[in-house]
């Protein structure tokens, strides 16, 4: 059952404005919180999935604490630039679709399909913002351009002069298709499980303790988000490896430029050269990052949403 928004004696316009604002602020803060707090784990995962060698990368020496921190947080500015607007976009669409299609009389099976549709549409909206920042972030994380987000961005923008605007835009959205291919099954699994866990637990609490039906605390939401995220992360790791490899393949001009492979060819290369192990590179930090991130992301979202809705938290 969807969470119940208790608002009394308000005009329709005020109701819509309040709910949209709630989704916008909750989603934005949740996205920023999880990206900043777990960035080193994301960096570790990217490097494990990368097929770049020491000759292709340049990182700050890690024998000092400052060098280690700078290395592990390479690409953070790009991540911060995209985290809030992309997360806000996701929840604006996700919550909007839920509110439009789910009524109190909607059956649980139909709600599951609505959650799948809502999360898929939300991810497509979020990817439109997140993919360019993700390309820059992952190249910095992998050690290209000395780990500098600014230099990684300048490298892409320079394509406008040598290859034209269209090529530059394509490079900014390099791996966008496979990102959506990864995000849709991931978010369907994660959000369907998360909503199912919340609904089952809320119904049980309503029957046993009389708690308001549909109410879930931030702590409960965080635990359910962690479990759902761990399952989704493990199942979609091969697609995440594929996305990383594609995004790290830079577009270069001149005689030394190499032809880059498409998604299916890259997948075949991973399978033939590295086998199953290659497809699951970085699975441990990915599950650790997503399960912890799921707790922080969905817990923060629930807390802020409950706070703005004047609900228990």
Short mmCIF file of C-alpha atoms in Angstrom, two decimals:
data_model
loop_
_atom_site.label_atom_id
_atom_site.label_comp_id
_atom_site.label_asym_id
_atom_site.label_seq_id
_atom_site.Cartn_x
_atom_site.Cartn_y
_atom_site.Cartn_z
CA UNK A 1 0.00 0.00 0.00
CA UNK A 2 1.43 3.45 -0.84
CA UNK A 3 2.38 5.74 2.01
CA UNK A 4 -0.53 7.90 3.06
CA UNK A 5 -0.10 11.67 2.87
CA UNK A 6 -2.21 13.31 5.55
CA UNK A 7 -3.17 16.80 4.39
CA UNK A 8 -6.42 18.39 5.43
CA UNK A 9 -8.54 21.21 4.01
CA UNK A 10 -6.09 22.14 1.27
CA UNK A 11 -6.95 23.14 -2.26
CA UNK A 12 -5.91 20.76 -5.04
CA UNK A 13 -3.20 23.13 -6.25
CA UNK A 14 -1.64 23.33 -2.77
CA UNK A 15 -1.80 19.54 -2.40
CA UNK A 16 0.00 18.92 -5.69
CA UNK A 17 2.62 21.57 -4.93
CA UNK A 18 3.28 20.12 -1.48
CA UNK A 19 3.71 16.56 -2.75
CA UNK A 20 5.95 17.52 -5.67
CA UNK A 21 8.13 19.67 -3.41
CA UNK A 22 8.35 16.82 -0.94
CA UNK A 23 9.60 14.40 -3.63
CA UNK A 24 12.04 16.98 -5.02
CA UNK A 25 13.70 17.86 -1.70
CA UNK A 26 13.71 14.32 -0.29
CA UNK A 27 15.20 12.83 -3.44
CA UNK A 28 17.85 15.53 -3.85
CA UNK A 29 19.11 15.25 -0.27
CA UNK A 30 19.08 11.45 -0.41
CA UNK A 31 21.14 11.42 -3.62
CA UNK A 32 23.77 13.84 -2.32
CA UNK A 33 24.08 12.05 1.04
CA UNK A 34 24.72 8.60 -0.39
CA UNK A 35 27.08 9.71 -3.17
CA UNK A 36 29.36 11.69 -0.87
CA UNK A 37 29.39 9.24 2.07
CA UNK A 38 30.17 6.12 0.02
CA UNK A 39 32.32 7.56 -2.76
CA UNK A 40 35.53 5.61 -1.88
CA UNK A 41 33.66 2.30 -2.26
CA UNK A 42 32.41 3.42 -5.65
CA UNK A 43 35.97 4.33 -6.66
CA UNK A 44 37.25 0.90 -5.59
CA UNK A 45 34.52 -0.82 -7.60
CA UNK A 46 35.32 1.24 -10.72
CA UNK A 47 39.01 0.41 -10.54
CA UNK A 48 38.37 -3.29 -10.05
CA UNK A 49 36.05 -3.31 -13.07
CA UNK A 50 38.42 -1.25 -15.23
CA UNK A 51 40.67 -2.98 -17.74
CA UNK A 52 43.11 -0.05 -17.79
CA UNK A 53 46.75 -0.73 -16.95
CA UNK A 54 49.26 1.41 -15.10
CA UNK A 55 50.54 2.80 -18.42
CA UNK A 56 47.14 4.32 -19.17
CA UNK A 57 46.48 6.04 -15.87
CA UNK A 58 48.07 8.68 -13.71
CA UNK A 59 47.16 8.90 -10.05
CA UNK A 60 48.51 10.93 -7.17
CA UNK A 61 51.04 8.76 -5.23
CA UNK A 62 49.24 6.97 -2.43
CA UNK A 63 52.11 6.69 0.05
CA UNK A 64 50.81 9.75 1.93
CA UNK A 65 47.43 10.20 3.60
CA UNK A 66 46.71 13.23 1.43
CA UNK A 67 47.57 11.30 -1.72
CA UNK A 68 45.38 8.37 -0.69
CA UNK A 69 42.38 10.56 0.06
CA UNK A 70 42.79 12.51 -3.16
CA UNK A 71 43.02 9.27 -5.11
CA UNK A 72 39.96 7.69 -3.50
CA UNK A 73 37.87 10.84 -4.00
CA UNK A 74 38.90 11.40 -7.61
CA UNK A 75 35.79 12.32 -9.59
CA UNK A 76 33.79 13.52 -6.57
CA UNK A 77 33.02 17.01 -8.00
CA UNK A 78 31.34 15.43 -11.02
CA UNK A 79 29.36 13.05 -8.82
CA UNK A 80 28.17 15.90 -6.59
CA UNK A 81 27.13 17.93 -9.63
CA UNK A 82 24.86 15.17 -10.87
CA UNK A 83 23.64 13.49 -7.68
CA UNK A 84 21.04 15.97 -6.46
CA UNK A 85 19.30 16.78 -9.77
CA UNK A 86 19.31 13.16 -10.96
CA UNK A 87 17.96 11.77 -7.68
CA UNK A 88 15.37 14.54 -7.50
CA UNK A 89 14.29 13.76 -11.08
CA UNK A 90 13.95 10.08 -10.23
CA UNK A 91 11.66 10.63 -7.26
CA UNK A 92 9.61 13.33 -9.00
CA UNK A 93 8.73 10.83 -11.73
CA UNK A 94 8.59 7.78 -9.44
CA UNK A 95 6.28 9.35 -6.87
CA UNK A 96 4.25 11.10 -9.56
CA UNK A 97 3.49 7.83 -11.37
CA UNK A 98 2.63 6.09 -8.08
CA UNK A 99 0.23 8.84 -7.06
CA UNK A 100 -1.45 8.79 -10.46
CA UNK A 101 -1.93 5.03 -10.76
CA UNK A 102 -2.30 3.73 -7.20
CA UNK A 103 -5.53 4.23 -5.26
CA UNK A 104 -6.52 2.83 -1.82
CA UNK A 105 -8.51 0.10 -3.61
CA UNK A 106 -5.62 -0.95 -5.88
CA UNK A 107 -4.71 -4.62 -5.47
CA UNK A 108 -1.21 -5.57 -4.25
CA UNK A 109 -0.39 -7.32 -7.53
CA UNK A 110 -1.31 -4.22 -9.54
CA UNK A 111 0.74 -2.06 -7.16
CA UNK A 112 3.79 -4.20 -7.92
CA UNK A 113 3.42 -3.52 -11.64
CA UNK A 114 2.96 0.18 -10.97
CA UNK A 115 6.14 0.23 -8.87
CA UNK A 116 8.02 -1.43 -11.74
CA UNK A 117 6.69 1.10 -14.25
CA UNK A 118 7.31 4.06 -11.94
CA UNK A 119 10.89 3.06 -11.11
CA UNK A 120 11.71 2.40 -14.79
CA UNK A 121 10.38 5.80 -15.89
CA UNK A 122 12.15 7.46 -12.97
CA UNK A 123 15.49 5.92 -13.96
CA UNK A 124 15.17 7.04 -17.56
CA UNK A 125 14.58 10.61 -16.35
CA UNK A 126 17.50 10.39 -13.92
CA UNK A 127 19.89 8.93 -16.52
CA UNK A 128 19.34 11.91 -18.80
CA UNK A 129 21.08 13.99 -16.12
CA UNK A 130 23.38 11.41 -14.52
CA UNK A 131 25.10 9.82 -17.54
CA UNK A 132 27.32 12.81 -18.54
CA UNK A 133 28.48 13.30 -14.95
CA UNK A 134 28.99 9.54 -14.61
CA UNK A 135 31.25 9.44 -17.70
CA UNK A 136 33.45 12.22 -16.30
CA UNK A 137 33.40 10.73 -12.79
CA UNK A 138 34.42 7.21 -13.84
CA UNK A 139 37.28 8.43 -16.01
CA UNK A 140 38.62 10.44 -13.08
CA UNK A 141 38.07 7.51 -10.69
CA UNK A 142 39.98 5.14 -12.97
CA UNK A 143 42.97 7.48 -12.87
CA UNK A 144 42.74 9.07 -16.31
CA UNK A 145 43.90 12.72 -16.39
CA UNK A 146 45.50 12.34 -12.96
CA UNK A 147 42.09 11.78 -11.39
CA UNK A 148 40.89 15.29 -12.33
CA UNK A 149 37.19 15.70 -13.14
CA UNK A 150 37.90 19.06 -14.78
CA UNK A 151 40.55 17.65 -17.13
CA UNK A 152 38.32 14.69 -17.97
CA UNK A 153 35.52 17.11 -18.88
CA UNK A 154 37.86 19.32 -20.92
CA UNK A 155 39.01 16.27 -22.87
CA UNK A 156 35.41 15.63 -23.91
CA UNK A 157 34.58 19.28 -24.62
CA UNK A 158 37.69 19.52 -26.84
CA UNK A 159 35.97 17.15 -29.27
CA UNK A 160 33.72 20.05 -30.29
CA UNK A 161 36.65 21.70 -32.07
CA UNK A 162 38.06 18.55 -33.68
CA UNK A 163 34.98 16.41 -34.38
CA UNK A 164 31.97 18.68 -33.94
CA UNK A 165 29.18 19.22 -31.41
CA UNK A 166 27.37 15.98 -32.24
CA UNK A 167 30.45 13.88 -31.45
CA UNK A 168 30.98 15.78 -28.20
CA UNK A 169 27.39 15.16 -27.07
CA UNK A 170 27.66 11.48 -27.99
CA UNK A 171 30.82 11.24 -25.90
CA UNK A 172 29.09 12.87 -22.93
CA UNK A 173 26.40 10.19 -23.22
CA UNK A 174 28.87 7.39 -23.89
CA UNK A 175 27.41 4.25 -22.32
CA UNK A 176 24.00 5.84 -21.85
CA UNK A 177 22.18 2.93 -23.46
CA UNK A 178 23.88 0.28 -21.36
CA UNK A 179 23.40 2.45 -18.26
CA UNK A 180 19.64 2.36 -18.84
CA UNK A 181 19.93 -1.39 -19.56
CA UNK A 182 21.53 -1.76 -16.12
CA UNK A 183 19.38 0.69 -14.21
CA UNK A 184 15.95 -0.53 -15.30
CA UNK A 185 16.33 -4.15 -14.07
CA UNK A 186 18.24 -2.91 -11.03
CA UNK A 187 15.63 -0.38 -10.00
CA UNK A 188 12.73 -2.77 -10.77
CA UNK A 189 14.25 -5.34 -8.42
CA UNK A 190 15.27 -2.85 -5.73
CA UNK A 191 12.14 -0.73 -5.58
CA UNK A 192 9.72 -3.63 -5.99
CA UNK A 193 11.38 -5.41 -3.06
CA UNK A 194 11.61 -2.20 -1.03
CA UNK A 195 7.94 -1.37 -1.52
CA UNK A 196 6.94 -4.98 -0.83
CA UNK A 197 8.96 -5.10 2.39
CA UNK A 198 7.49 -1.78 3.55
CA UNK A 199 3.93 -2.80 2.73
CA UNK A 200 4.14 -6.20 4.45
CA UNK A 201 5.77 -4.77 7.57
CA UNK A 202 3.40 -1.79 7.75
CA UNK A 203 0.35 -4.04 7.43
CA UNK A 204 1.66 -6.28 10.20
CA UNK A 205 2.30 -3.30 12.48
CA UNK A 206 -1.18 -1.95 11.74
CA UNK A 207 -2.78 -5.24 12.75
CA UNK A 208 -0.65 -5.92 15.85
CA UNK A 209 -0.06 -2.46 17.32
CA UNK A 210 -2.59 -0.21 15.61
CA UNK A 211 0.02 1.93 13.90
CA UNK A 212 -1.28 4.14 11.06
CA UNK A 213 -1.59 2.01 7.95
CA UNK A 214 1.06 2.75 5.34
CA UNK A 215 3.42 4.46 7.81
CA UNK A 216 7.09 3.39 7.74
CA UNK A 217 9.88 4.97 9.80
CA UNK A 218 13.21 6.06 8.33
CA UNK A 219 15.08 3.27 10.15
CA UNK A 220 12.73 0.60 8.82
CA UNK A 221 12.93 2.03 5.32
CA UNK A 222 16.73 2.04 5.52
CA UNK A 223 16.88 -1.65 6.52
CA UNK A 224 14.49 -2.66 3.76
CA UNK A 225 16.40 -0.52 1.25
CA UNK A 226 19.68 -2.16 2.24
CA UNK A 227 18.34 -5.69 1.74
CA UNK A 228 16.66 -4.81 -1.56
CA UNK A 229 19.77 -3.04 -2.83
CA UNK A 230 22.06 -5.97 -2.02
CA UNK A 231 19.92 -8.37 -4.06
CA UNK A 232 19.61 -5.98 -7.00
CA UNK A 233 23.34 -5.14 -6.98
CA UNK A 234 24.45 -8.76 -7.11
CA UNK A 235 22.12 -9.67 -9.96
CA UNK A 236 23.06 -6.70 -12.15
CA UNK A 237 26.85 -6.68 -11.64
CA UNK A 238 27.63 -7.96 -15.20
CA UNK A 239 25.75 -5.00 -16.67
CA UNK A 240 27.64 -2.66 -14.34
CA UNK A 241 30.99 -4.07 -15.51
CA UNK A 242 29.91 -3.60 -19.12
CA UNK A 243 28.86 0.01 -18.44
CA UNK A 244 32.20 0.79 -16.78
CA UNK A 245 34.27 -0.63 -19.64
CA UNK A 246 32.27 1.30 -22.26
CA UNK A 247 32.42 4.61 -20.39
CA UNK A 248 36.18 4.36 -19.87
CA UNK A 249 36.87 3.94 -23.61
CA UNK A 250 37.72 7.50 -24.63
CA UNK A 251 37.04 9.05 -28.00
CA UNK A 252 40.37 10.21 -29.46
CA UNK A 253 41.17 12.13 -32.63
CA UNK A 254 44.14 11.79 -34.92
CA UNK A 255 46.14 8.94 -36.37
CA UNK A 256 46.59 7.22 -33.01
CA UNK A 257 42.85 6.93 -32.40
CA UNK A 258 41.53 3.41 -31.93
CA UNK A 259 38.16 2.05 -32.97
CA UNK A 260 35.97 1.48 -29.93
CA UNK A 261 33.72 -1.54 -29.58
CA UNK A 262 29.97 -1.60 -29.02
CA UNK A 263 28.21 -3.16 -26.06
CA UNK A 264 27.85 -6.66 -27.47
CA UNK A 265 31.44 -6.81 -28.66
CA UNK A 266 32.73 -5.58 -25.30
CA UNK A 267 30.60 -8.17 -23.54
CA UNK A 268 31.99 -10.89 -25.82
CA UNK A 269 35.55 -9.69 -25.17
CA UNK A 270 35.04 -9.86 -21.40
CA UNK A 271 33.54 -13.33 -21.66
CA UNK A 272 36.25 -14.76 -23.93
CA UNK A 273 39.24 -13.21 -22.15
CA UNK A 274 38.14 -13.20 -18.51
CA UNK A 275 35.16 -15.56 -18.31
CA UNK A 276 32.56 -15.39 -15.55
CA UNK A 277 35.10 -13.78 -13.20
CA UNK A 278 35.38 -10.79 -15.51
CA UNK A 279 31.62 -10.28 -15.60
CA UNK A 280 31.50 -10.15 -11.81
CA UNK A 281 34.53 -7.95 -11.19
CA UNK A 282 33.93 -5.63 -8.26
CA UNK A 283 30.86 -7.51 -7.03
CA UNK A 284 31.92 -7.37 -3.37
CA UNK A 285 32.42 -3.57 -3.17
CA UNK A 286 29.35 -3.11 -5.40
CA UNK A 287 27.12 -5.08 -3.04
CA UNK A 288 28.71 -3.36 -0.04
CA UNK A 289 28.28 0.05 -1.67
CA UNK A 290 24.70 -0.52 -2.85
CA UNK A 291 23.45 -2.25 0.31
CA UNK A 292 24.92 0.47 2.54
CA UNK A 293 23.92 3.12 0.01
CA UNK A 294 20.41 1.71 -0.17
CA UNK A 295 20.08 2.13 3.58
CA UNK A 296 21.40 5.70 3.48
CA UNK A 297 19.59 6.70 0.28
CA UNK A 298 16.15 5.29 1.03
CA UNK A 299 16.46 5.96 4.76
CA UNK A 300 17.31 9.61 4.11
CA UNK A 301 14.52 9.86 1.56
CA UNK A 302 11.99 8.38 4.03
CA UNK A 303 13.18 10.60 6.88
CA UNK A 304 12.96 13.84 4.88
CA UNK A 305 9.69 12.76 3.28
CA UNK A 306 8.18 11.96 6.66
CA UNK A 307 9.53 15.21 8.08
CA UNK A 308 8.01 17.31 5.32
CA UNK A 309 4.78 15.34 5.62
CA UNK A 310 4.63 15.89 9.40
CA UNK A 311 4.66 12.13 9.97
CA UNK A 312 6.40 10.04 12.59
CA UNK A 313 10.10 9.48 11.80
#
